[in-house]
Amino acid sequence: MSTSPDVLIIGAGLAGLSCGRHLADAGVSFRILEASDGIGGRVRTDECEGFLLDRGFQVLLTAYPEAQRTLDYHALDLRKFSPGALAWFAGRMNELVDPWRTPGGWGAAIKSDFGTLWDKVRVARLRSRLRRTAVEQVFERPETSTRDALRAEGFSEEFVHRFFRPFFAGILLDGELKSSSRMFEFVFKMLSEGDAAVPARGMGAIPAQIASHLPEGSIRLNAHAESLHENQMILRGGETLTARAIVVASEGPSAAHLVGEAEPASRSVTCFYYSAEEPPVAQPAIVLNGDGAGPVNNFAVISQVAPSYAPAGKSLIAVSVLGLQQLTEQQLGGFIIAQMKNWFGPVARSWRYLKSYRIPHAQPQQFPGALEPPQRVVRVRPGVYLCGDHRDNASIHGAMVSGRRAAEAVLADFAR
Ligand SMILES: Cc1cc2nc3c(=O)[nH]c(=O)nc-3n(C[C@H](O)[C@H](O)[C@H](O)COP(=O)(O)OP(=O)(O)OC[C@H]3O[C@@H](n4cnc5c(N)ncnc54)[C@H](O)[C@@H]3O)c2cc1C
């Protein structure tokens, strides 16, 4: 690789890697400068005592169009969550069956007291409408908050509280459902057209697969871009790099600092991992806090979905708590286990704490207005481009699309 590539990309998250991949396909030379010690950004997996710990519980929705276009799902060895969800309320675990994807599930779905009959009819109606709507059209629909959109659909307050609130809080990291209804509809559409899944070797396998298509030596780690001046980048330590184009692919707050824009607000999350001798739930399902009491919003025994996440004979539990929480690890852990004891009995006391992650900027906040327009410009000024989930939408799909769009803009400008 030449010492002076045509393009410098700041950040080796999904956006930066996707941008690099499209540039590589077009034969344009580039180098990715990554501040941390590894690739993947917010999608990284740590190995800890034989467990695979994603840096914050997250899932790939297999219907994401950009992921379908670019990832090799077979090679990722995707492990799927069961459709539907479990939710704790009324002092017991309740199952929300997805009758469209659960063989023989219609009887159970109709009989279940999870939601009124009208809620079920409305789920069917929403699902049918969104399946007939293209992704681009979903992002063009009139925008309101998710809560107001659910009200307008006519869902009962109880169903919203027990299902939509914890479910979409787990995905949009927004317990108040203030996020844009466009994002809610997009995620709902994705969930009705595909699965929630994790790669057998952890979420970090996704960026690793994209990086495997890049020319050798195209990523430089531990290289922190401090500032930009026209087509020059100054790294921490003072080194200056020059290129025809610079693509800023760092997360919203860092990108805002580099290009002089206002910082987007952040959605934060805290994830605790535990090891258990026995899985507290047998199903490979996402478990929701449907009564709203206690810190835990959602929970999953990931090893029931992907056994490779845990050593033989052990179960890996991921617990997500919204926000950063001002408590110490020990204090918050105490509240988590007290809540889990309520759900699963005294056995929760035997779960062994493995590790926790506090992620201040897990996603950019996308309230109504933030997705207007749905795709923000990627050309900032001549020679400087931006990508990242903050340019499209707060998801793996959005990050990957934004990386492609930035590469297309660079290529179009080079061709002039
Ligand atoms: C806990 C959690 C749960 C999530 N759940 C889901 C989910 O279930 N489904 C879903 O689709 N999405 C989910 N997301 C969102 C998704 O992971 C992100 O939208 C996506 O990974 C963002 O990718 P990105 O490339 O835009 O940014 P990032 O992944 O943040 O990459 C930016 C990179 O830039 C680097 N960088 C920053 N500053 C500099 C600098 N100055 N110099 C050099 N490098 C720099 C960073 O180190 C980082 O590697 C979740 C995110 C988190 C954290």
Tab-separated table of C-alpha atoms and ligand atoms in Angstrom:
chain	number	residue	atom	x	y	z
A	1	MET	CA	0.000	0.000	0.000
A	2	SER	CA	1.411	3.426	-0.950
A	3	THR	CA	2.260	5.800	1.922
A	4	SER	CA	-0.087	8.391	0.465
A	5	PRO	CA	-3.414	6.735	-0.391
A	6	ASP	CA	-6.127	8.586	-2.304
A	7	VAL	CA	-8.538	8.391	0.613
A	8	LEU	CA	-8.092	8.424	4.381
A	9	ILE	CA	-10.967	7.031	6.414
A	10	ILE	CA	-11.259	7.885	10.113
A	11	GLY	CA	-12.746	4.972	12.066
A	12	ALA	CA	-12.957	1.217	11.491
A	13	GLY	CA	-16.558	0.717	12.561
A	14	LEU	CA	-19.116	-0.736	10.152
A	15	ALA	CA	-19.433	2.586	8.298
A	16	GLY	CA	-15.689	3.060	7.770
A	17	LEU	CA	-15.142	-0.578	6.819
A	18	SER	CA	-18.081	-0.521	4.389
A	19	CYS	CA	-16.732	2.671	2.826
A	20	GLY	CA	-13.318	0.997	2.436
A	21	ARG	CA	-14.862	-2.062	0.881
A	22	HIS	CA	-16.649	-0.038	-1.810
A	23	LEU	CA	-13.497	1.951	-2.533
A	24	ALA	CA	-11.489	-1.281	-2.780
A	25	ASP	CA	-14.042	-2.693	-5.241
A	26	ALA	CA	-13.569	0.456	-7.344
A	27	GLY	CA	-9.777	0.122	-7.223
A	28	VAL	CA	-9.224	3.338	-5.247
A	29	SER	CA	-6.438	3.278	-2.653
A	30	PHE	CA	-7.340	4.147	0.938
A	31	ARG	CA	-6.207	3.698	4.500
A	32	ILE	CA	-8.431	3.417	7.586
A	33	LEU	CA	-7.135	5.098	10.745
A	34	GLU	CA	-8.691	3.620	13.858
A	35	ALA	CA	-8.192	5.205	17.285
A	36	SER	CA	-8.729	2.021	19.306
A	37	ASP	CA	-6.870	-1.291	19.366
A	38	GLY	CA	-9.311	-3.183	17.130
A	39	ILE	CA	-11.864	-2.938	14.363
A	40	GLY	CA	-15.649	-2.998	14.644
A	41	GLY	CA	-16.352	0.150	16.673
A	42	ARG	CA	-19.578	-0.512	18.569
A	43	VAL	CA	-19.720	-4.056	17.178
A	44	ARG	CA	-16.911	-5.852	18.959
A	45	THR	CA	-16.704	-9.137	20.816
A	46	ASP	CA	-14.365	-9.907	23.730
A	47	GLU	CA	-13.322	-13.366	24.836
A	48	CYS	CA	-13.494	-13.792	28.596
A	49	GLU	CA	-12.900	-17.139	30.332
A	50	GLY	CA	-14.156	-19.006	27.269
A	51	PHE	CA	-17.279	-16.821	26.879
A	52	LEU	CA	-17.920	-14.504	23.929
A	53	LEU	CA	-19.051	-11.130	25.209
A	54	ASP	CA	-20.370	-8.634	22.702
A	55	ARG	CA	-19.630	-5.099	23.834
A	56	GLY	CA	-23.263	-4.537	24.691
A	57	PHE	CA	-26.007	-6.981	23.752
A	58	GLN	CA	-27.072	-6.474	20.165
A	59	VAL	CA	-28.462	-8.427	17.254
A	60	LEU	CA	-28.317	-8.440	13.492
A	61	LEU	CA	-31.740	-8.256	11.848
A	62	THR	CA	-31.283	-10.552	8.882
A	63	ALA	CA	-33.749	-8.575	6.742
A	64	TYR	CA	-31.516	-5.467	6.727
A	65	PRO	CA	-31.214	-4.861	2.960
A	66	GLU	CA	-27.633	-3.561	3.126
A	67	ALA	CA	-26.495	-6.523	5.221
A	68	GLN	CA	-28.185	-8.903	2.780
A	69	ARG	CA	-26.375	-7.217	-0.088
A	70	THR	CA	-22.911	-7.257	1.444
A	71	LEU	CA	-22.571	-9.940	4.114
A	72	ASP	CA	-22.153	-13.671	3.618
A	73	TYR	CA	-24.715	-14.934	6.148
A	74	HIS	CA	-23.715	-18.537	5.635
A	75	ALA	CA	-20.073	-17.826	6.519
A	76	LEU	CA	-21.218	-15.866	9.584
A	77	ASP	CA	-22.967	-19.027	10.776
A	78	LEU	CA	-25.920	-17.012	12.047
A	79	ARG	CA	-27.821	-18.282	15.092
A	80	LYS	CA	-31.395	-17.088	15.275
A	81	PHE	CA	-33.509	-16.003	18.203
A	82	SER	CA	-36.927	-17.603	18.290
A	83	PRO	CA	-39.591	-15.328	16.763
A	84	GLY	CA	-41.766	-13.499	19.296
A	85	ALA	CA	-40.619	-12.848	22.844
A	86	LEU	CA	-41.073	-13.757	26.478
A	87	ALA	CA	-42.204	-11.044	28.865
A	88	TRP	CA	-42.345	-10.923	32.627
A	89	PHE	CA	-45.534	-9.415	34.011
A	90	ALA	CA	-48.366	-10.355	36.357
A	91	GLY	CA	-45.863	-12.375	38.407
A	92	ARG	CA	-45.055	-14.859	35.641
A	93	MET	CA	-43.297	-15.359	32.340
A	94	ASN	CA	-45.640	-14.886	29.351
A	95	GLU	CA	-44.974	-15.904	25.781
A	96	LEU	CA	-45.750	-13.687	22.813
A	97	VAL	CA	-46.022	-16.128	19.939
A	98	ASP	CA	-45.279	-14.958	16.403
A	99	PRO	CA	-47.939	-17.046	14.625
A	100	TRP	CA	-46.555	-16.302	11.164
A	101	ARG	CA	-43.262	-17.983	11.961
A	102	THR	CA	-44.126	-20.479	14.681
A	103	PRO	CA	-45.455	-23.743	13.285
A	104	GLY	CA	-48.917	-24.298	14.757
A	105	GLY	CA	-48.639	-20.948	16.557
A	106	TRP	CA	-52.024	-19.483	15.574
A	107	GLY	CA	-54.020	-21.275	18.262
A	108	ALA	CA	-51.579	-20.256	21.006
A	109	ALA	CA	-51.411	-16.666	19.731
A	110	ILE	CA	-55.181	-16.247	19.704
A	111	LYS	CA	-55.671	-17.900	23.109
A	112	SER	CA	-52.805	-16.034	24.791
A	113	ASP	CA	-53.836	-13.225	27.154
A	114	PHE	CA	-50.768	-11.243	26.019
A	115	GLY	CA	-52.629	-8.333	24.379
A	116	THR	CA	-56.319	-8.044	23.565
A	117	LEU	CA	-57.850	-9.570	20.457
A	118	TRP	CA	-57.806	-6.061	18.945
A	119	ASP	CA	-54.081	-5.715	19.720
A	120	LYS	CA	-53.502	-8.927	17.776
A	121	VAL	CA	-55.596	-7.704	14.862
A	122	ARG	CA	-53.654	-4.435	14.887
A	123	VAL	CA	-50.298	-6.245	14.921
A	124	ALA	CA	-51.473	-8.199	11.850
A	125	ARG	CA	-52.624	-4.995	10.145
A	126	LEU	CA	-49.384	-3.113	10.880
A	127	ARG	CA	-47.301	-6.077	9.786
A	128	SER	CA	-49.198	-6.410	6.536
A	129	ARG	CA	-48.942	-2.681	5.766
A	130	LEU	CA	-45.216	-2.512	6.504
A	131	ARG	CA	-44.411	-5.636	4.512
A	132	ARG	CA	-46.038	-3.942	1.507
A	133	THR	CA	-44.064	-0.719	2.069
A	134	ALA	CA	-40.525	-0.351	0.707
A	135	VAL	CA	-37.803	0.643	3.196
A	136	GLU	CA	-37.335	3.990	1.425
A	137	GLN	CA	-41.066	4.703	1.748
A	138	VAL	CA	-41.005	3.837	5.463
A	139	PHE	CA	-38.431	6.587	5.931
A	140	GLU	CA	-40.568	9.036	3.954
A	141	ARG	CA	-43.752	8.522	5.958
A	142	PRO	CA	-45.025	11.325	8.226
A	143	GLU	CA	-42.982	11.295	11.397
A	144	THR	CA	-44.111	11.314	14.994
A	145	SER	CA	-42.871	9.690	18.199
A	146	THR	CA	-43.090	5.912	18.425
A	147	ARG	CA	-45.500	6.240	21.358
A	148	ASP	CA	-47.857	8.496	19.384
A	149	ALA	CA	-47.641	6.183	16.383
A	150	LEU	CA	-48.630	3.210	18.560
A	151	ARG	CA	-51.541	5.219	19.984
A	152	ALA	CA	-52.645	6.174	16.477
A	153	GLU	CA	-52.580	2.485	15.498
A	154	GLY	CA	-54.988	1.906	18.400
A	155	PHE	CA	-52.878	-0.468	20.527
A	156	SER	CA	-53.991	-0.785	24.144
A	157	GLU	CA	-51.842	1.032	26.739
A	158	GLU	CA	-51.303	-2.323	28.454
A	159	PHE	CA	-49.918	-3.979	25.324
A	160	VAL	CA	-47.655	-1.000	24.670
A	161	HIS	CA	-46.393	-1.136	28.253
A	162	ARG	CA	-45.869	-4.889	28.350
A	163	PHE	CA	-44.498	-5.469	24.868
A	164	PHE	CA	-43.688	-2.504	22.620
A	165	ARG	CA	-42.044	-0.443	25.385
A	166	PRO	CA	-39.460	-3.010	26.539
A	167	PHE	CA	-39.020	-4.559	23.092
A	168	PHE	CA	-38.265	-1.349	21.244
A	169	ALA	CA	-36.418	0.064	24.253
A	170	GLY	CA	-34.100	-2.928	23.832
A	171	ILE	CA	-33.496	-2.051	20.175
A	172	LEU	CA	-33.809	1.759	20.095
A	173	LEU	CA	-32.468	2.099	23.682
A	174	ASP	CA	-35.343	4.443	24.410
A	175	GLY	CA	-37.609	3.436	27.287
A	176	GLU	CA	-39.968	6.373	26.713
A	177	LEU	CA	-40.702	5.530	23.054
A	178	LYS	CA	-39.855	9.091	22.015
A	179	SER	CA	-37.805	7.878	19.028
A	180	SER	CA	-38.958	8.569	15.498
A	181	SER	CA	-41.885	6.454	14.345
A	182	ARG	CA	-39.918	5.913	11.118
A	183	MET	CA	-37.282	4.006	13.063
A	184	PHE	CA	-39.947	1.990	14.870
A	185	GLU	CA	-41.666	1.092	11.589
A	186	PHE	CA	-38.353	0.205	9.952
A	187	VAL	CA	-37.408	-2.158	12.803
A	188	PHE	CA	-40.919	-3.659	12.928
A	189	LYS	CA	-40.736	-4.284	9.177
A	190	MET	CA	-37.303	-5.902	9.493
A	191	LEU	CA	-38.548	-8.148	12.303
A	192	SER	CA	-41.557	-9.241	10.294
A	193	GLU	CA	-39.406	-10.082	7.251
A	194	GLY	CA	-36.460	-11.799	8.906
A	195	ASP	CA	-34.874	-12.946	12.142
A	196	ALA	CA	-32.889	-11.445	14.966
A	197	ALA	CA	-29.578	-13.314	14.950
A	198	VAL	CA	-25.994	-13.367	16.170
A	199	PRO	CA	-23.007	-14.900	14.382
A	200	ALA	CA	-21.744	-18.066	16.101
A	201	ARG	CA	-18.390	-16.349	16.800
A	202	GLY	CA	-19.935	-13.155	18.151
A	203	MET	CA	-21.131	-9.898	16.634
A	204	GLY	CA	-17.507	-8.950	16.016
A	205	ALA	CA	-17.516	-11.492	13.175
A	206	ILE	CA	-19.551	-8.982	11.111
A	207	PRO	CA	-16.893	-6.245	10.866
A	208	ALA	CA	-14.222	-8.963	10.640
A	209	GLN	CA	-15.930	-10.342	7.545
A	210	ILE	CA	-16.080	-6.915	5.873
A	211	ALA	CA	-12.419	-6.273	6.786
A	212	SER	CA	-11.405	-9.607	5.247
A	213	HIS	CA	-12.282	-8.115	1.824
A	214	LEU	CA	-9.932	-5.140	2.273
A	215	PRO	CA	-6.378	-5.110	0.937
A	216	GLU	CA	-3.759	-6.168	3.448
A	217	GLY	CA	-2.356	-3.303	5.501
A	218	SER	CA	-5.282	-0.991	4.794
A	219	ILE	CA	-6.182	-0.550	8.488
A	220	ARG	CA	-3.928	1.178	10.973
A	221	LEU	CA	-4.926	0.736	14.626
A	222	ASN	CA	-4.147	3.026	17.578
A	223	ALA	CA	-4.196	6.023	15.235
A	224	HIS	CA	-6.355	8.794	16.691
A	225	ALA	CA	-7.303	11.601	14.324
A	226	GLU	CA	-7.091	14.807	16.299
A	227	SER	CA	-8.026	17.431	13.711
A	228	LEU	CA	-8.642	18.050	10.012
A	229	HIS	CA	-7.351	20.906	7.903
A	230	GLU	CA	-8.526	20.859	4.286
A	231	ASN	CA	-7.116	17.595	2.910
A	232	GLN	CA	-4.802	17.013	5.867
A	233	MET	CA	-5.346	15.045	9.015
A	234	ILE	CA	-3.305	15.464	12.161
A	235	LEU	CA	-2.983	12.450	14.378
A	236	ARG	CA	-2.555	12.490	18.136
A	237	GLY	CA	1.213	12.775	18.529
A	238	GLY	CA	1.501	15.298	15.712
A	239	GLU	CA	1.899	13.142	12.590
A	240	THR	CA	0.304	14.761	9.520
A	241	LEU	CA	-1.287	12.702	6.744
A	242	THR	CA	-2.518	14.014	3.389
A	243	ALA	CA	-4.977	12.554	0.875
A	244	ARG	CA	-7.233	13.649	-1.977
A	245	ALA	CA	-10.249	12.855	0.183
A	246	ILE	CA	-10.883	12.323	3.899
A	247	VAL	CA	-13.907	10.334	5.076
A	248	VAL	CA	-14.842	10.855	8.726
A	249	ALA	CA	-16.454	7.569	9.799
A	250	SER	CA	-16.237	8.035	13.547
A	251	GLU	CA	-19.309	7.984	15.795
A	252	GLY	CA	-21.500	11.111	15.983
A	253	PRO	CA	-19.827	12.997	18.872
A	254	SER	CA	-16.294	12.418	17.543
A	255	ALA	CA	-17.317	13.236	13.946
A	256	ALA	CA	-18.996	16.453	15.110
A	257	HIS	CA	-15.767	17.506	16.839
A	258	LEU	CA	-13.680	16.752	13.720
A	259	VAL	CA	-15.886	18.574	11.194
A	260	GLY	CA	-17.179	21.331	13.484
A	261	GLU	CA	-20.852	20.284	13.604
A	262	ALA	CA	-23.182	20.156	16.615
A	263	GLU	CA	-22.894	16.876	18.543
A	264	PRO	CA	-25.879	14.516	18.275
A	265	ALA	CA	-27.413	13.503	21.598
A	266	SER	CA	-26.597	9.963	22.695
A	267	ARG	CA	-28.579	6.959	23.847
A	268	SER	CA	-26.654	4.985	26.447
A	269	VAL	CA	-26.891	1.438	27.706
A	270	THR	CA	-25.275	-0.777	30.318
A	271	CYS	CA	-24.855	-4.490	29.769
A	272	PHE	CA	-24.043	-7.047	32.475
A	273	TYR	CA	-22.930	-10.578	31.638
A	274	TYR	CA	-23.341	-13.559	33.959
A	275	SER	CA	-22.431	-17.225	33.800
A	276	ALA	CA	-24.994	-19.762	35.069
A	277	GLU	CA	-24.830	-23.513	35.580
A	278	GLU	CA	-28.345	-23.922	34.133
A	279	PRO	CA	-30.157	-21.713	31.606
A	280	PRO	CA	-32.933	-19.815	33.418
A	281	VAL	CA	-35.098	-20.030	30.288
A	282	ALA	CA	-34.953	-22.852	27.770
A	283	GLN	CA	-36.095	-20.862	24.725
A	284	PRO	CA	-33.609	-18.980	22.543
A	285	ALA	CA	-35.750	-15.904	23.123
A	286	ILE	CA	-35.460	-12.252	24.037
A	287	VAL	CA	-36.968	-11.798	27.478
A	288	LEU	CA	-38.638	-8.475	28.273
A	289	ASN	CA	-39.423	-6.636	31.446
A	290	GLY	CA	-43.157	-6.273	30.831
A	291	ASP	CA	-44.094	-4.846	34.216
A	292	GLY	CA	-41.509	-2.067	34.186
A	293	ALA	CA	-40.252	-2.716	37.745
A	294	GLY	CA	-36.502	-2.962	38.326
A	295	PRO	CA	-33.475	-1.913	36.264
A	296	VAL	CA	-33.405	-4.744	33.721
A	297	ASN	CA	-35.131	-3.870	30.432
A	298	ASN	CA	-34.288	-7.026	28.501
A	299	PHE	CA	-32.459	-10.241	29.041
A	300	ALA	CA	-31.289	-13.192	26.954
A	301	VAL	CA	-29.581	-16.503	27.559
A	302	ILE	CA	-27.361	-16.048	24.537
A	303	SER	CA	-25.867	-19.518	24.792
A	304	GLN	CA	-29.376	-20.916	24.130
A	305	VAL	CA	-29.247	-19.041	20.808
A	306	ALA	CA	-25.568	-19.642	20.031
A	307	PRO	CA	-23.986	-22.343	22.228
A	308	SER	CA	-20.540	-21.202	21.037
A	309	TYR	CA	-20.918	-18.071	23.199
A	310	ALA	CA	-20.252	-20.168	26.343
A	311	PRO	CA	-17.953	-23.039	27.336
A	312	ALA	CA	-19.592	-26.483	27.406
A	313	GLY	CA	-21.971	-26.915	30.322
A	314	LYS	CA	-22.291	-23.187	31.053
A	315	SER	CA	-24.921	-20.633	30.135
A	316	LEU	CA	-24.222	-17.037	29.186
A	317	ILE	CA	-26.750	-14.450	30.296
A	318	ALA	CA	-26.832	-10.892	28.930
A	319	VAL	CA	-28.772	-8.285	30.852
A	320	SER	CA	-29.425	-4.813	29.417
A	321	VAL	CA	-30.122	-1.783	31.567
A	322	LEU	CA	-31.004	1.426	29.744
A	323	GLY	CA	-28.814	4.460	30.359
A	324	LEU	CA	-25.457	4.658	32.092
A	325	GLN	CA	-26.644	4.496	35.719
A	326	GLN	CA	-24.789	6.368	38.423
A	327	LEU	CA	-24.405	3.248	40.578
A	328	THR	CA	-21.229	1.238	41.104
A	329	GLU	CA	-20.942	-2.157	39.434
A	330	GLN	CA	-21.648	-3.805	42.759
A	331	GLN	CA	-24.715	-1.683	43.546
A	332	LEU	CA	-26.268	-2.084	40.100
A	333	GLY	CA	-25.372	-5.797	40.073
A	334	GLY	CA	-27.195	-6.138	43.415
A	335	PHE	CA	-30.372	-4.583	41.980
A	336	ILE	CA	-30.140	-6.745	38.853
A	337	ILE	CA	-29.824	-9.964	40.807
A	338	ALA	CA	-32.686	-8.935	43.129
A	339	GLN	CA	-34.910	-8.447	40.051
A	340	MET	CA	-33.756	-11.721	38.504
A	341	LYS	CA	-34.435	-13.536	41.798
A	342	ASN	CA	-37.985	-12.263	41.545
A	343	TRP	CA	-38.253	-13.695	38.014
A	344	PHE	CA	-36.307	-16.956	38.362
A	345	GLY	CA	-36.107	-17.675	42.096
A	346	PRO	CA	-33.087	-17.975	44.451
A	347	VAL	CA	-30.976	-19.656	41.735
A	348	ALA	CA	-30.237	-16.143	40.357
A	349	ARG	CA	-27.998	-15.615	43.382
A	350	SER	CA	-25.672	-18.323	42.066
A	351	TRP	CA	-25.067	-16.570	38.721
A	352	ARG	CA	-21.455	-15.538	38.441
A	353	TYR	CA	-20.742	-11.990	37.308
A	354	LEU	CA	-18.382	-11.990	34.308
A	355	LYS	CA	-18.123	-8.432	33.058
A	356	SER	CA	-20.122	-5.304	32.364
A	357	TYR	CA	-20.027	-2.631	29.685
A	358	ARG	CA	-21.221	0.942	30.034
A	359	ILE	CA	-21.661	2.496	26.611
A	360	PRO	CA	-22.215	6.259	26.738
A	361	HIS	CA	-22.808	6.593	22.994
A	362	ALA	CA	-24.502	3.361	21.990
A	363	GLN	CA	-26.703	5.080	19.402
A	364	PRO	CA	-27.381	8.634	18.272
A	365	GLN	CA	-30.712	9.844	19.591
A	366	GLN	CA	-33.201	9.880	16.737
A	367	PHE	CA	-36.312	11.694	17.891
A	368	PRO	CA	-38.817	13.000	15.307
A	369	GLY	CA	-36.956	15.416	13.048
A	370	ALA	CA	-33.615	13.596	13.264
A	371	LEU	CA	-34.518	11.425	10.271
A	372	GLU	CA	-35.669	14.377	8.193
A	373	PRO	CA	-34.223	13.979	5.664
A	374	PRO	CA	-33.759	10.230	6.217
A	375	GLN	CA	-30.311	10.404	4.644
A	376	ARG	CA	-28.166	13.364	5.647
A	377	VAL	CA	-25.540	14.734	3.244
A	378	VAL	CA	-22.215	12.922	3.260
A	379	ARG	CA	-20.229	15.695	1.517
A	380	VAL	CA	-19.216	18.206	4.176
A	381	ARG	CA	-16.898	20.417	2.114
A	382	PRO	CA	-14.583	19.795	-0.844
A	383	GLY	CA	-12.483	16.727	-0.049
A	384	VAL	CA	-14.187	15.955	3.298
A	385	TYR	CA	-16.989	13.383	3.661
A	386	LEU	CA	-18.958	11.969	6.588
A	387	CYS	CA	-20.464	8.566	7.250
A	388	GLY	CA	-21.742	6.653	10.269
A	389	ASP	CA	-25.122	5.688	11.710
A	390	HIS	CA	-25.753	9.397	12.435
A	391	ARG	CA	-25.948	10.062	8.655
A	392	ASP	CA	-28.626	7.411	8.029
A	393	ASN	CA	-30.267	5.643	10.941
A	394	ALA	CA	-29.073	4.188	14.229
A	395	SER	CA	-28.547	0.610	13.159
A	396	ILE	CA	-26.098	-1.779	11.579
A	397	HIS	CA	-27.999	-1.232	8.332
A	398	GLY	CA	-27.768	2.563	8.620
A	399	ALA	CA	-24.030	2.489	9.352
A	400	MET	CA	-23.325	0.222	6.371
A	401	VAL	CA	-25.502	2.255	3.975
A	402	SER	CA	-23.790	5.471	5.055
A	403	GLY	CA	-20.361	3.956	4.357
A	404	ARG	CA	-21.450	3.002	0.853
A	405	ARG	CA	-22.942	6.441	0.238
A	406	ALA	CA	-19.704	8.169	1.313
A	407	ALA	CA	-17.661	5.921	-1.007
A	408	GLU	CA	-20.062	6.674	-3.888
A	409	ALA	CA	-19.709	10.411	-3.257
A	410	VAL	CA	-15.896	10.164	-3.246
A	411	LEU	CA	-15.908	8.122	-6.448
A	412	ALA	CA	-18.301	10.539	-8.158
A	413	ASP	CA	-16.096	13.510	-7.217
A	414	PHE	CA	-12.919	11.718	-8.342
A	415	ALA	CA	-14.573	11.004	-11.700
A	416	ARG	CA	-15.299	14.714	-12.377
B	1	LIG	C1	-25.058	-1.897	23.006
B	1	LIG	C2	-25.500	-1.592	21.613
B	1	LIG	C3	-26.615	-2.235	21.116
B	1	LIG	C4	-27.001	-2.026	19.811
B	1	LIG	N1	-28.023	-2.757	19.303
B	1	LIG	C5	-28.217	-2.779	17.968
B	1	LIG	C6	-29.058	-3.764	17.382
B	1	LIG	O1	-29.578	-4.656	18.062
B	1	LIG	N2	-29.235	-3.721	16.018
B	1	LIG	C7	-28.639	-2.763	15.242
B	1	LIG	O2	-28.835	-2.768	14.022
B	1	LIG	N3	-27.831	-1.828	15.780
B	1	LIG	C8	-27.580	-1.829	17.115
B	1	LIG	N4	-26.704	-0.936	17.653
B	1	LIG	C9	-26.184	0.163	16.820
B	1	LIG	C10	-25.055	-0.256	15.896
B	1	LIG	O3	-24.118	-1.062	16.562
B	1	LIG	C11	-24.386	1.023	15.403
B	1	LIG	O4	-25.372	1.834	14.787
B	1	LIG	C12	-23.260	0.787	14.407
B	1	LIG	O5	-22.373	-0.195	14.839
B	1	LIG	C13	-22.521	2.107	14.198
B	1	LIG	O6	-21.402	1.921	13.342
B	1	LIG	P1	-20.520	3.162	12.904
B	1	LIG	O7	-19.473	2.652	11.994
B	1	LIG	O8	-21.408	4.253	12.441
B	1	LIG	O9	-19.853	3.721	14.250
B	1	LIG	P2	-18.851	3.030	15.261
B	1	LIG	O10	-19.101	1.582	15.342
B	1	LIG	O11	-18.939	3.820	16.527
B	1	LIG	O12	-17.410	3.233	14.613
B	1	LIG	C14	-16.687	4.432	14.743
B	1	LIG	C15	-15.198	4.089	14.877
B	1	LIG	O13	-14.451	5.302	14.824
B	1	LIG	C16	-13.400	5.214	15.764
B	1	LIG	N5	-12.995	6.585	16.099
B	1	LIG	C17	-13.702	7.491	16.815
B	1	LIG	N6	-13.016	8.662	16.870
B	1	LIG	C18	-11.875	8.479	16.160
B	1	LIG	C19	-10.767	9.315	15.869
B	1	LIG	N7	-10.717	10.570	16.299
B	1	LIG	N8	-9.752	8.801	15.136
B	1	LIG	C20	-9.804	7.513	14.672
B	1	LIG	N9	-10.831	6.676	14.938
B	1	LIG	C21	-11.860	7.148	15.668
B	1	LIG	C22	-14.010	4.465	16.919
B	1	LIG	O14	-13.015	3.908	17.754
B	1	LIG	C23	-14.844	3.407	16.191
B	1	LIG	O15	-14.109	2.247	15.939
B	1	LIG	C24	-26.299	-1.092	18.982
B	1	LIG	C25	-25.200	-0.428	19.498
B	1	LIG	C26	-24.787	-0.688	20.785
B	1	LIG	C27	-23.529	-0.037	21.293
